[in-house]
mmCIF file of C-alpha atoms and ligand atoms in Angstrom:
data_model
loop_
_atom_site.group_PDB
_atom_site.id
_atom_site.type_symbol
_atom_site.label_atom_id
_atom_site.label_comp_id
_atom_site.label_asym_id
_atom_site.label_seq_id
_atom_site.Cartn_x
_atom_site.Cartn_y
_atom_site.Cartn_z
ATOM 1 C CA UNK A 904 133.772 102.060 102.289
ATOM 2 C CA UNK A 905 134.155 98.499 101.487
ATOM 3 C CA UNK A 906 130.965 96.307 100.104
ATOM 4 C CA UNK A 907 130.280 93.419 101.616
ATOM 5 C CA UNK A 908 128.429 92.418 98.576
ATOM 6 C CA UNK A 909 130.427 93.822 95.398
ATOM 7 C CA UNK A 910 129.417 97.432 94.180
ATOM 8 C CA UNK A 911 126.109 96.995 95.906
ATOM 9 C CA UNK A 912 126.033 99.216 99.123
ATOM 10 C CA UNK A 913 124.206 98.696 102.909
ATOM 11 C CA UNK A 914 122.007 101.426 103.720
ATOM 12 C CA UNK A 915 123.560 100.753 107.105
ATOM 13 C CA UNK A 916 124.236 102.899 110.052
ATOM 14 C CA UNK A 917 127.313 104.229 109.074
ATOM 15 C CA UNK A 918 125.818 105.150 105.542
ATOM 16 C CA UNK A 919 122.917 106.291 106.786
ATOM 17 C CA UNK A 920 125.150 108.236 109.164
ATOM 18 C CA UNK A 921 127.366 109.512 106.314
ATOM 19 C CA UNK A 922 124.652 111.126 104.039
ATOM 20 C CA UNK A 923 122.227 111.750 107.002
ATOM 21 C CA UNK A 924 122.104 115.381 105.635
ATOM 22 C CA UNK A 925 122.287 115.051 102.305
ATOM 23 C CA UNK A 926 119.262 113.168 102.573
ATOM 24 C CA UNK A 927 117.593 114.989 104.188
ATOM 25 C CA UNK A 928 118.281 117.686 101.702
ATOM 26 C CA UNK A 929 116.535 115.701 99.640
ATOM 27 C CA UNK A 930 112.961 114.639 100.953
ATOM 28 C CA UNK A 931 112.656 117.678 102.326
ATOM 29 C CA UNK A 932 111.722 118.196 97.836
ATOM 30 C CA UNK A 933 108.505 116.224 98.121
ATOM 31 C CA UNK A 934 106.951 119.506 99.355
ATOM 32 C CA UNK A 935 106.725 121.955 96.011
ATOM 33 C CA UNK A 936 107.361 125.116 98.758
ATOM 34 C CA UNK A 937 111.179 123.668 98.719
ATOM 35 C CA UNK A 938 111.005 122.474 94.965
ATOM 36 C CA UNK A 939 110.807 124.891 94.382
ATOM 37 C CA UNK A 940 113.287 127.469 96.597
ATOM 38 C CA UNK A 941 115.563 124.530 95.073
ATOM 39 C CA UNK A 942 114.454 125.904 91.499
ATOM 40 C CA UNK A 943 115.321 129.417 92.689
ATOM 41 C CA UNK A 944 118.948 129.163 94.244
ATOM 42 C CA UNK A 945 120.001 126.846 95.013
ATOM 43 C CA UNK A 946 122.796 126.473 96.861
ATOM 44 C CA UNK A 947 120.899 128.614 99.174
ATOM 45 C CA UNK A 948 118.967 125.709 99.505
ATOM 46 C CA UNK A 949 121.245 123.748 100.377
ATOM 47 C CA UNK A 950 122.936 125.605 102.992
ATOM 48 C CA UNK A 951 119.961 125.331 104.382
ATOM 49 C CA UNK A 952 120.403 121.456 105.449
ATOM 50 C CA UNK A 953 124.089 121.953 106.102
ATOM 51 C CA UNK A 954 125.757 120.316 102.771
ATOM 52 C CA UNK A 955 129.265 120.401 102.650
ATOM 53 C CA UNK A 956 131.565 121.559 99.806
ATOM 54 C CA UNK A 957 131.911 117.887 98.633
ATOM 55 C CA UNK A 958 128.550 117.130 99.506
ATOM 56 C CA UNK A 959 127.149 120.273 97.312
ATOM 57 C CA UNK A 960 129.267 119.378 95.044
ATOM 58 C CA UNK A 961 127.758 116.588 94.098
ATOM 59 C CA UNK A 962 124.838 117.764 94.164
ATOM 60 C CA UNK A 963 124.295 120.691 91.760
ATOM 61 C CA UNK A 964 126.955 117.994 89.219
ATOM 62 C CA UNK A 965 123.249 116.004 89.504
ATOM 63 C CA UNK A 966 126.541 113.540 90.473
ATOM 64 C CA UNK A 967 124.735 110.005 91.709
ATOM 65 C CA UNK A 968 126.893 107.666 91.528
ATOM 66 C CA UNK A 969 128.862 110.650 93.863
ATOM 67 C CA UNK A 970 126.004 111.470 96.001
ATOM 68 C CA UNK A 971 124.931 107.256 96.934
ATOM 69 C CA UNK A 972 129.360 107.174 98.100
ATOM 70 C CA UNK A 973 128.743 110.293 99.974
ATOM 71 C CA UNK A 974 125.954 108.512 102.030
ATOM 72 C CA UNK A 975 122.933 108.893 99.912
ATOM 73 C CA UNK A 976 119.851 107.043 99.187
ATOM 74 C CA UNK A 977 118.683 106.491 95.667
ATOM 75 C CA UNK A 978 114.990 106.803 97.467
ATOM 76 C CA UNK A 979 115.536 109.567 98.802
ATOM 77 C CA UNK A 980 118.479 111.750 95.665
ATOM 78 C CA UNK A 981 115.567 110.105 93.514
ATOM 79 C CA UNK A 982 113.529 113.063 93.925
ATOM 80 C CA UNK A 983 115.978 115.985 93.135
ATOM 81 C CA UNK A 984 114.713 113.717 89.367
ATOM 82 C CA UNK A 985 111.812 115.919 89.614
ATOM 83 C CA UNK A 986 113.326 119.089 89.539
ATOM 84 C CA UNK A 987 116.064 118.076 86.542
ATOM 85 C CA UNK A 988 114.272 114.697 84.717
ATOM 86 C CA UNK A 989 116.692 111.767 85.143
ATOM 87 C CA UNK A 990 115.190 108.557 84.147
ATOM 88 C CA UNK A 991 115.895 105.938 87.056
ATOM 89 C CA UNK A 992 117.841 104.423 84.318
ATOM 90 C CA UNK A 993 119.702 107.230 83.515
ATOM 91 C CA UNK A 994 120.983 108.111 87.135
ATOM 92 C CA UNK A 995 121.439 103.901 87.232
ATOM 93 C CA UNK A 996 123.764 103.591 84.099
ATOM 94 C CA UNK A 997 126.111 106.412 86.355
ATOM 95 C CA UNK A 998 126.265 104.698 88.699
ATOM 96 C CA UNK A 999 126.906 101.543 86.521
ATOM 97 C CA UNK A 1000 130.217 103.829 84.549
ATOM 98 C CA UNK A 1001 128.319 103.075 81.239
ATOM 99 C CA UNK A 1002 126.474 105.048 78.685
ATOM 100 C CA UNK A 1003 122.546 105.408 78.866
ATOM 101 C CA UNK A 1004 122.499 102.612 75.809
ATOM 102 C CA UNK A 1005 124.774 100.263 76.509
ATOM 103 C CA UNK A 1006 123.719 99.907 80.808
ATOM 104 C CA UNK A 1007 120.353 99.126 78.934
ATOM 105 C CA UNK A 1008 121.573 96.500 76.943
ATOM 106 C CA UNK A 1009 123.802 94.641 79.227
ATOM 107 C CA UNK A 1010 122.291 95.102 82.036
ATOM 108 C CA UNK A 1011 118.953 95.472 81.087
ATOM 109 C CA UNK A 1012 118.758 93.468 77.565
ATOM 110 C CA UNK A 1013 117.473 95.446 76.350
ATOM 111 C CA UNK A 1014 117.804 97.057 72.175
ATOM 112 C CA UNK A 1015 118.522 100.531 72.716
ATOM 113 C CA UNK A 1016 116.066 101.529 70.303
ATOM 114 C CA UNK A 1017 112.974 100.475 73.165
ATOM 115 C CA UNK A 1018 113.763 102.389 76.410
ATOM 116 C CA UNK A 1019 111.391 102.844 78.646
ATOM 117 C CA UNK B 129 85.011 86.195 112.720
ATOM 118 C CA UNK B 130 86.853 87.119 109.946
ATOM 119 C CA UNK B 131 87.853 84.961 106.968
ATOM 120 C CA UNK B 132 91.633 84.613 105.012
ATOM 121 C CA UNK B 133 90.505 83.924 101.285
ATOM 122 C CA UNK B 134 94.298 84.239 99.479
ATOM 123 C CA UNK B 135 98.046 85.418 99.462
ATOM 124 C CA UNK B 136 98.840 87.761 97.097
ATOM 125 C CA UNK B 137 101.840 88.863 95.707
ATOM 126 C CA UNK B 138 102.956 92.195 93.596
ATOM 127 C CA UNK B 139 105.609 93.926 92.641
ATOM 128 C CA UNK B 140 104.742 97.402 92.979
ATOM 129 C CA UNK B 141 107.760 99.389 90.909
ATOM 130 C CA UNK B 142 105.786 103.519 90.410
ATOM 131 C CA UNK B 143 106.806 103.219 86.291
ATOM 132 C CA UNK B 144 104.060 100.326 86.073
ATOM 133 C CA UNK B 145 102.219 102.670 87.772
ATOM 134 C CA UNK B 146 102.868 105.536 85.205
ATOM 135 C CA UNK B 147 102.793 102.953 83.127
ATOM 136 C CA UNK B 148 99.276 103.152 83.937
ATOM 137 C CA UNK B 149 98.648 106.979 84.033
ATOM 138 C CA UNK B 150 100.277 107.049 80.742
ATOM 139 C CA UNK B 151 98.308 104.580 78.653
ATOM 140 C CA UNK B 152 102.133 102.688 78.207
ATOM 141 C CA UNK B 153 101.036 99.308 79.181
ATOM 142 C CA UNK B 154 99.589 98.077 75.203
ATOM 143 C CA UNK B 155 104.039 99.392 74.260
ATOM 144 C CA UNK B 156 106.892 96.758 74.382
ATOM 145 C CA UNK B 157 108.394 98.196 77.209
ATOM 146 C CA UNK B 158 105.951 97.064 78.754
ATOM 147 C CA UNK B 159 102.239 94.494 77.022
ATOM 148 C CA UNK B 160 104.847 91.708 78.742
ATOM 149 C CA UNK B 161 104.143 92.633 81.566
ATOM 150 C CA UNK B 162 100.402 93.585 81.822
ATOM 151 C CA UNK B 163 99.694 90.454 79.319
ATOM 152 C CA UNK B 164 100.277 88.420 83.450
ATOM 153 C CA UNK B 165 98.199 90.757 84.975
ATOM 154 C CA UNK B 166 94.491 89.794 83.813
ATOM 155 C CA UNK B 167 94.454 86.105 85.342
ATOM 156 C CA UNK B 168 95.681 88.471 89.231
ATOM 157 C CA UNK B 169 92.513 90.011 88.513
ATOM 158 C CA UNK B 170 90.160 87.732 87.709
ATOM 159 C CA UNK B 171 90.770 85.956 90.719
ATOM 160 C CA UNK B 172 90.180 89.132 92.660
ATOM 161 C CA UNK B 173 86.761 89.561 91.290
ATOM 162 C CA UNK B 174 85.797 86.110 91.268
ATOM 163 C CA UNK B 175 86.552 85.917 95.678
ATOM 164 C CA UNK B 176 85.019 89.544 96.289
ATOM 165 C CA UNK B 177 87.867 90.231 99.227
ATOM 166 C CA UNK B 178 86.230 92.589 101.131
ATOM 167 C CA UNK B 179 89.743 94.287 102.888
ATOM 168 C CA UNK B 180 92.800 94.375 101.677
ATOM 169 C CA UNK B 181 96.114 93.450 104.089
ATOM 170 C CA UNK B 182 98.902 95.078 102.550
ATOM 171 C CA UNK B 183 102.596 94.393 103.240
ATOM 172 C CA UNK B 184 105.137 97.020 101.851
ATOM 173 C CA UNK B 185 107.706 99.282 102.809
ATOM 174 C CA UNK B 186 107.912 103.414 102.312
ATOM 175 C CA UNK B 187 110.569 104.419 100.376
ATOM 176 C CA UNK B 188 110.972 107.437 101.639
ATOM 177 C CA UNK B 189 107.942 108.896 101.406
ATOM 178 C CA UNK B 190 105.753 108.408 104.749
ATOM 179 C CA UNK B 191 109.029 108.577 106.783
ATOM 180 C CA UNK B 192 112.289 109.686 106.767
ATOM 181 C CA UNK B 193 115.798 108.131 108.482
ATOM 182 C CA UNK B 194 114.353 110.618 111.708
ATOM 183 C CA UNK B 195 111.784 107.628 112.950
ATOM 184 C CA UNK B 196 111.859 104.194 111.169
ATOM 185 C CA UNK B 197 109.847 101.794 112.985
ATOM 186 C CA UNK B 198 110.982 98.819 111.685
ATOM 187 C CA UNK B 199 107.025 97.128 111.353
ATOM 188 C CA UNK B 200 103.957 99.362 112.059
ATOM 189 C CA UNK B 201 100.962 98.960 111.323
ATOM 190 C CA UNK B 202 97.899 101.173 110.301
ATOM 191 C CA UNK B 203 94.269 102.251 111.869
ATOM 192 C CA UNK B 204 93.344 104.926 110.275
ATOM 193 C CA UNK B 205 89.299 105.194 108.369
ATOM 194 C CA UNK B 206 91.794 106.855 105.131
ATOM 195 C CA UNK B 207 95.293 106.786 103.712
ATOM 196 C CA UNK B 208 95.853 109.181 101.266
ATOM 197 C CA UNK B 209 98.327 108.923 97.975
ATOM 198 C CA UNK B 210 101.503 111.192 98.880
ATOM 199 C CA UNK B 211 103.403 113.478 96.972
ATOM 200 C CA UNK B 212 106.690 111.190 96.294
ATOM 201 C CA UNK B 213 108.127 113.996 94.652
ATOM 202 C CA UNK B 214 106.265 114.231 91.729
ATOM 203 C CA UNK B 215 102.426 116.117 92.545
ATOM 204 C CA UNK B 216 99.886 113.981 93.482
ATOM 205 C CA UNK B 217 98.899 110.993 91.492
ATOM 206 C CA UNK B 218 95.943 111.070 90.536
ATOM 207 C CA UNK B 219 94.510 107.737 92.301
ATOM 208 C CA UNK B 220 91.698 108.059 94.924
ATOM 209 C CA UNK B 221 91.664 107.207 98.500
ATOM 210 C CA UNK B 222 91.958 103.966 100.498
ATOM 211 C CA UNK B 223 89.794 103.829 103.421
ATOM 212 C CA UNK B 224 90.928 101.855 106.160
ATOM 213 C CA UNK B 225 89.490 99.049 107.816
ATOM 214 C CA UNK B 226 90.219 100.587 111.387
ATOM 215 C CA UNK B 227 89.112 98.651 113.240
ATOM 216 C CA UNK B 228 90.953 95.563 112.179
ATOM 217 C CA UNK B 229 93.994 97.641 112.248
ATOM 218 C CA UNK B 230 93.106 97.622 116.296
ATOM 219 C CA UNK B 231 93.015 94.216 116.778
ATOM 220 C CA UNK B 232 96.351 92.921 114.327
ATOM 221 C CA UNK B 233 97.925 95.840 116.166
ATOM 222 C CA UNK B 234 95.877 93.892 119.807
ATOM 223 C CA UNK B 235 96.898 90.767 118.176
ATOM 224 C CA UNK B 236 101.054 91.448 117.796
ATOM 225 C CA UNK B 237 100.680 92.973 120.998
ATOM 226 C CA UNK B 238 99.685 90.077 122.204
ATOM 227 C CA UNK B 239 102.566 87.933 120.203
ATOM 228 C CA UNK B 240 105.101 89.106 121.521
ATOM 229 C CA UNK B 241 104.930 92.011 117.848
ATOM 230 C CA UNK B 242 105.419 94.934 118.824
ATOM 231 C CA UNK B 243 104.258 97.127 115.747
ATOM 232 C CA UNK B 244 104.171 101.075 116.177
ATOM 233 C CA UNK B 245 100.680 102.199 115.525
ATOM 234 C CA UNK B 246 99.827 104.098 112.768
ATOM 235 C CA UNK B 247 96.967 106.491 113.004
ATOM 236 C CA UNK B 248 97.868 109.249 109.977
ATOM 237 C CA UNK B 249 99.666 108.346 107.578
ATOM 238 C CA UNK B 250 99.828 109.586 103.521
ATOM 239 C CA UNK B 251 101.033 105.852 101.895
ATOM 240 C CA UNK B 252 103.728 105.802 98.394
ATOM 241 C CA UNK B 253 103.440 103.459 95.737
ATOM 242 C CA UNK B 254 104.097 100.294 97.622
ATOM 243 C CA UNK B 255 100.421 100.021 97.949
ATOM 244 C CA UNK B 256 99.312 101.705 95.549
ATOM 245 C CA UNK B 257 100.642 99.977 92.359
ATOM 246 C CA UNK B 258 99.462 96.992 93.853
ATOM 247 C CA UNK B 259 96.222 97.942 94.620
ATOM 248 C CA UNK B 260 96.040 98.824 90.781
ATOM 249 C CA UNK B 261 96.813 95.745 89.762
ATOM 250 C CA UNK B 262 94.780 93.698 91.613
ATOM 251 C CA UNK B 263 92.100 96.636 91.616
ATOM 252 C CA UNK B 264 92.639 98.151 89.069
ATOM 253 C CA UNK B 265 92.111 101.595 89.242
ATOM 254 C CA UNK B 266 88.720 102.909 90.331
ATOM 255 C CA UNK B 267 87.449 106.309 89.186
ATOM 256 C CA UNK B 268 86.635 107.403 92.222
ATOM 257 C CA UNK B 269 86.146 104.544 95.557
ATOM 258 C CA UNK B 270 88.639 101.058 95.343
ATOM 259 C CA UNK B 271 86.510 97.782 96.430
ATOM 260 C CA UNK B 272 88.120 97.170 99.587
ATOM 261 C CA UNK B 273 89.364 98.124 102.201
ATOM 262 C CA UNK B 274 92.579 99.069 103.813
ATOM 263 C CA UNK B 275 94.985 98.173 106.461
ATOM 264 C CA UNK B 276 98.617 98.286 106.245
ATOM 265 C CA UNK B 277 101.415 97.030 107.690
ATOM 266 C CA UNK B 278 104.152 99.197 106.898
ATOM 267 C CA UNK B 279 108.056 96.483 106.520
ATOM 268 C CA UNK B 280 111.594 98.748 106.951
ATOM 269 C CA UNK B 281 113.547 97.438 104.342
ATOM 270 C CA UNK B 282 115.454 100.372 103.369
ATOM 271 C CA UNK B 283 117.698 101.451 106.680
ATOM 272 C CA UNK B 284 119.695 98.601 108.489
ATOM 273 C CA UNK B 285 118.950 96.678 110.407
ATOM 274 C CA UNK B 286 115.811 95.909 108.964
ATOM 275 C CA UNK B 287 114.028 92.335 110.310
ATOM 276 C CA UNK B 288 115.169 88.503 109.386
ATOM 277 C CA UNK B 289 113.769 87.123 106.403
ATOM 278 C CA UNK B 290 112.231 84.357 109.263
ATOM 279 C CA UNK B 291 110.734 87.397 111.521
ATOM 280 C CA UNK B 292 108.492 88.477 108.585
ATOM 281 C CA UNK B 293 107.647 84.930 108.154
ATOM 282 C CA UNK B 294 106.562 84.438 112.091
ATOM 283 C CA UNK B 295 104.852 87.948 112.001
ATOM 284 C CA UNK B 296 102.577 86.717 108.950
ATOM 285 C CA UNK B 297 102.167 83.899 111.004
ATOM 286 C CA UNK B 298 100.548 85.900 114.170
ATOM 287 C CA UNK B 299 98.691 88.239 111.418
ATOM 288 C CA UNK B 300 96.646 84.419 110.700
ATOM 289 C CA UNK B 301 95.487 84.603 113.813
ATOM 290 C CA UNK B 302 94.433 88.523 114.599
ATOM 291 C CA UNK B 303 92.196 88.090 111.053
ATOM 292 C CA UNK B 304 90.363 84.929 111.406
ATOM 293 C CA UNK B 305 89.657 85.298 115.859
ATOM 294 C CA UNK B 306 88.493 88.967 113.997
ATOM 295 C CA UNK B 307 84.402 90.022 115.136
ATOM 296 C CA UNK B 308 83.046 90.165 111.605
ATOM 297 C CA UNK B 309 81.978 88.104 108.097
ATOM 298 C CA UNK B 310 84.604 89.841 105.938
ATOM 299 C CA UNK B 311 86.415 88.348 102.569
ATOM 300 C CA UNK B 312 90.097 89.384 104.086
ATOM 301 C CA UNK B 313 93.352 89.228 101.037
ATOM 302 C CA UNK B 314 96.963 89.223 102.061
ATOM 303 C CA UNK B 315 98.867 91.251 99.950
ATOM 304 C CA UNK B 316 103.109 90.401 99.877
ATOM 305 C CA UNK B 317 104.458 93.646 98.025
ATOM 306 C CA UNK B 318 108.046 94.055 96.604
ATOM 307 C CA UNK B 319 111.182 92.565 94.291
ATOM 308 C CA UNK B 320 111.297 91.063 92.515
ATOM 309 C CA UNK B 321 115.551 91.284 91.536
ATOM 310 C CA UNK B 322 116.500 95.056 91.753
ATOM 311 C CA UNK B 323 119.988 97.012 91.975
ATOM 312 C CA UNK B 324 119.246 101.186 92.238
ATOM 313 C CA UNK B 325 122.009 101.528 94.421
ATOM 314 C CA UNK B 326 125.568 101.667 93.780
ATOM 315 C CA UNK B 327 127.998 100.121 89.975
ATOM 316 C CA UNK B 328 126.211 96.716 89.803
ATOM 317 C CA UNK B 329 123.441 99.099 89.840
ATOM 318 C CA UNK B 330 120.817 97.535 87.201
ATOM 319 C CA UNK B 331 121.206 94.158 88.293
ATOM 320 C CA UNK B 332 118.341 91.477 88.422
ATOM 321 C CA UNK B 333 118.323 87.131 89.465
ATOM 322 C CA UNK B 334 115.914 85.966 86.544
ATOM 323 C CA UNK B 335 117.528 82.380 87.666
ATOM 324 C CA UNK B 336 116.901 83.056 91.318
ATOM 325 C CA UNK B 337 113.694 85.206 90.572
ATOM 326 C CA UNK B 338 111.978 81.782 88.922
ATOM 327 C CA UNK B 339 113.257 79.955 92.088
ATOM 328 C CA UNK B 340 111.603 82.795 94.306
ATOM 329 C CA UNK B 341 107.896 82.352 93.089
ATOM 330 C CA UNK B 342 108.374 78.256 93.061
ATOM 331 C CA UNK B 343 109.372 78.326 96.531
ATOM 332 C CA UNK B 344 107.580 81.160 98.175
ATOM 333 C CA UNK B 345 104.708 78.601 97.557
ATOM 334 C CA UNK B 346 106.273 75.005 98.076
ATOM 335 C CA UNK B 347 108.971 75.440 100.137
ATOM 336 C CA UNK B 348 109.002 78.944 102.597
ATOM 337 C CA UNK B 349 110.961 77.609 105.047
ATOM 338 C CA UNK B 350 113.872 77.474 102.678
ATOM 339 C CA UNK B 351 113.001 81.591 101.796
ATOM 340 C CA UNK B 352 112.843 82.346 105.057
ATOM 341 C CA UNK B 353 115.826 80.956 106.764
ATOM 342 C CA UNK B 354 117.585 82.730 104.592
ATOM 343 C CA UNK B 355 119.584 86.120 105.677
ATOM 344 C CA UNK B 356 118.593 89.640 104.681
ATOM 345 C CA UNK B 357 123.023 90.033 102.942
ATOM 346 C CA UNK B 358 121.331 86.081 101.736
ATOM 347 C CA UNK B 359 119.095 88.810 99.464
ATOM 348 C CA UNK B 360 120.801 91.321 99.081
ATOM 349 C CA UNK B 361 123.474 89.033 97.481
ATOM 350 C CA UNK B 362 120.832 86.963 95.658
ATOM 351 C CA UNK B 363 118.412 89.514 94.712
ATOM 352 C CA UNK B 364 119.354 92.836 94.495
ATOM 353 C CA UNK B 365 120.731 95.932 96.830
ATOM 354 C CA UNK B 366 116.620 96.472 97.160
ATOM 355 C CA UNK B 367 116.442 93.232 97.406
ATOM 356 C CA UNK B 368 115.414 93.018 100.622
ATOM 357 C CA UNK B 369 111.919 94.242 99.635
ATOM 358 C CA UNK B 370 111.216 90.392 99.008
ATOM 359 C CA UNK B 371 111.206 89.644 102.659
ATOM 360 C CA UNK B 372 107.734 91.391 102.695
ATOM 361 C CA UNK B 373 105.910 88.471 100.509
ATOM 362 C CA UNK B 374 106.715 85.746 103.318
ATOM 363 C CA UNK B 375 104.980 87.748 105.311
ATOM 364 C CA UNK B 376 102.044 87.062 103.729
ATOM 365 C CA UNK B 377 103.128 83.647 102.600
ATOM 366 C CA UNK B 378 103.590 82.994 106.569
ATOM 367 C CA UNK B 379 99.701 83.804 107.051
ATOM 368 C CA UNK B 380 98.841 81.032 104.549
ATOM 369 C CA UNK B 381 98.391 77.025 105.333
ATOM 370 C CA UNK B 382 101.422 75.136 105.101
ATOM 371 C CA UNK B 383 100.014 73.315 102.115
ATOM 372 C CA UNK B 384 98.381 76.143 99.020
ATOM 373 C CA UNK B 385 97.195 76.018 95.157
ATOM 374 C CA UNK B 386 99.447 77.940 93.115
ATOM 375 C CA UNK B 387 96.378 79.364 91.189
ATOM 376 C CA UNK B 388 98.596 81.890 89.380
ATOM 377 C CA UNK B 389 101.842 82.704 89.218
ATOM 378 C CA UNK B 390 103.679 85.436 86.120
ATOM 379 C CA UNK B 391 107.458 86.573 85.909
ATOM 380 C CA UNK B 392 108.429 89.501 83.627
ATOM 381 C CA UNK B 393 112.163 91.506 83.173
ATOM 382 C CA UNK B 394 112.843 93.655 83.865
ATOM 383 C CA UNK B 395 109.618 96.746 84.101
ATOM 384 C CA UNK B 396 111.996 99.152 84.668
ATOM 385 C CA UNK B 397 114.736 97.584 86.204
ATOM 386 C CA UNK B 398 113.080 95.481 88.387
ATOM 387 C CA UNK B 399 112.260 91.567 87.866
ATOM 388 C CA UNK B 400 108.040 91.997 88.668
ATOM 389 C CA UNK B 401 106.538 89.522 89.610
ATOM 390 C CA UNK B 402 102.622 88.660 90.764
ATOM 391 C CA UNK B 403 101.536 85.402 92.807
ATOM 392 C CA UNK B 404 98.203 84.525 93.484
ATOM 393 C CA UNK B 405 98.284 81.494 96.134
ATOM 394 C CA UNK B 406 94.495 80.066 98.026
ATOM 395 C CA UNK B 407 95.194 77.342 101.201
ATOM 396 C CA UNK B 408 94.464 74.029 100.167
ATOM 397 C CA UNK B 409 91.693 73.009 102.524
ATOM 398 C CA UNK B 410 89.413 75.902 101.915
HETATM 399 FE FE1 LIG C 2162 110.090 98.588 96.397
#
């Protein structure tokens, strides 16, 4: 998919359709019972939402960049981080292709030690 | 009739709420932001609003992609905070002003805005954080009732900036035709520049943010005339949230006085702003 604004995915119809199941799976995690199911047997939870092998791999590897490429929207997939903790800045760094300290320094103008 | 006493603007970054929850407001990362919110709180304390009409967006908490209202207006008696996935936050429920909510919906439809009508919904950090910033988090009850106005800024097609501005103009007439003596503030929330998605993640634009804070007061027509893609290009993938400040601004007179303006970057990954506007002629 070609981005009209460089390196910036717009959550338009094609992305939204592409990521619908993935986002629906992540949205399900607002329910504590689903969070527990995800913890107990992640793959079985993902199968309930009909995720493809490619989508399951991306989720199980916590590959944020790939999840977004597959139509995931950060507002939904972020809910996975409630189960396996990842800070928003770490998810940002992963998408930017940087290690966390470099991301904080170069994108957010922080000193390496002064993380949030 | 109810009286519009001010237009407020505020970021709603969830980590601002988390920083308050964890007592981090005086840390090196957060002090410069929290140092600048005092005058906003003081203004609210001195001007004693009874109702806050809060314009914000849901972030995949109250609405999923199965149903996406472009505009939605609350007419509930009560709005509970939603569990966004980390467990519920310790924050009191919001008391709704259902009568005013219904009245605003009536006037909207009569003026050719057709919002979704919402009688039962839980609300996320989009409304929680601005309320905490302006009113402080109370132990039991908030000092004002609320009318939430939801704007879709996530799933395209999102509304045009000019449409958000016009919505504010209708909102103004709706508030001022409400039979009551309530003192009302409109709070536009979101932004400022931030990008959570894609390889440009972490993008902020302090220069554009500062221009926005200046022009939202003195030249809102320029900001209303920008395109949706201008907002994303200038303010990041989540920068379209700033359009919600145009709803607040549309509710105010063309000529306003800036009572307070504050900017700090980065709050987590976001340019954070606070603004207090009054109409020049009260
Ligand atoms: Fe937001």
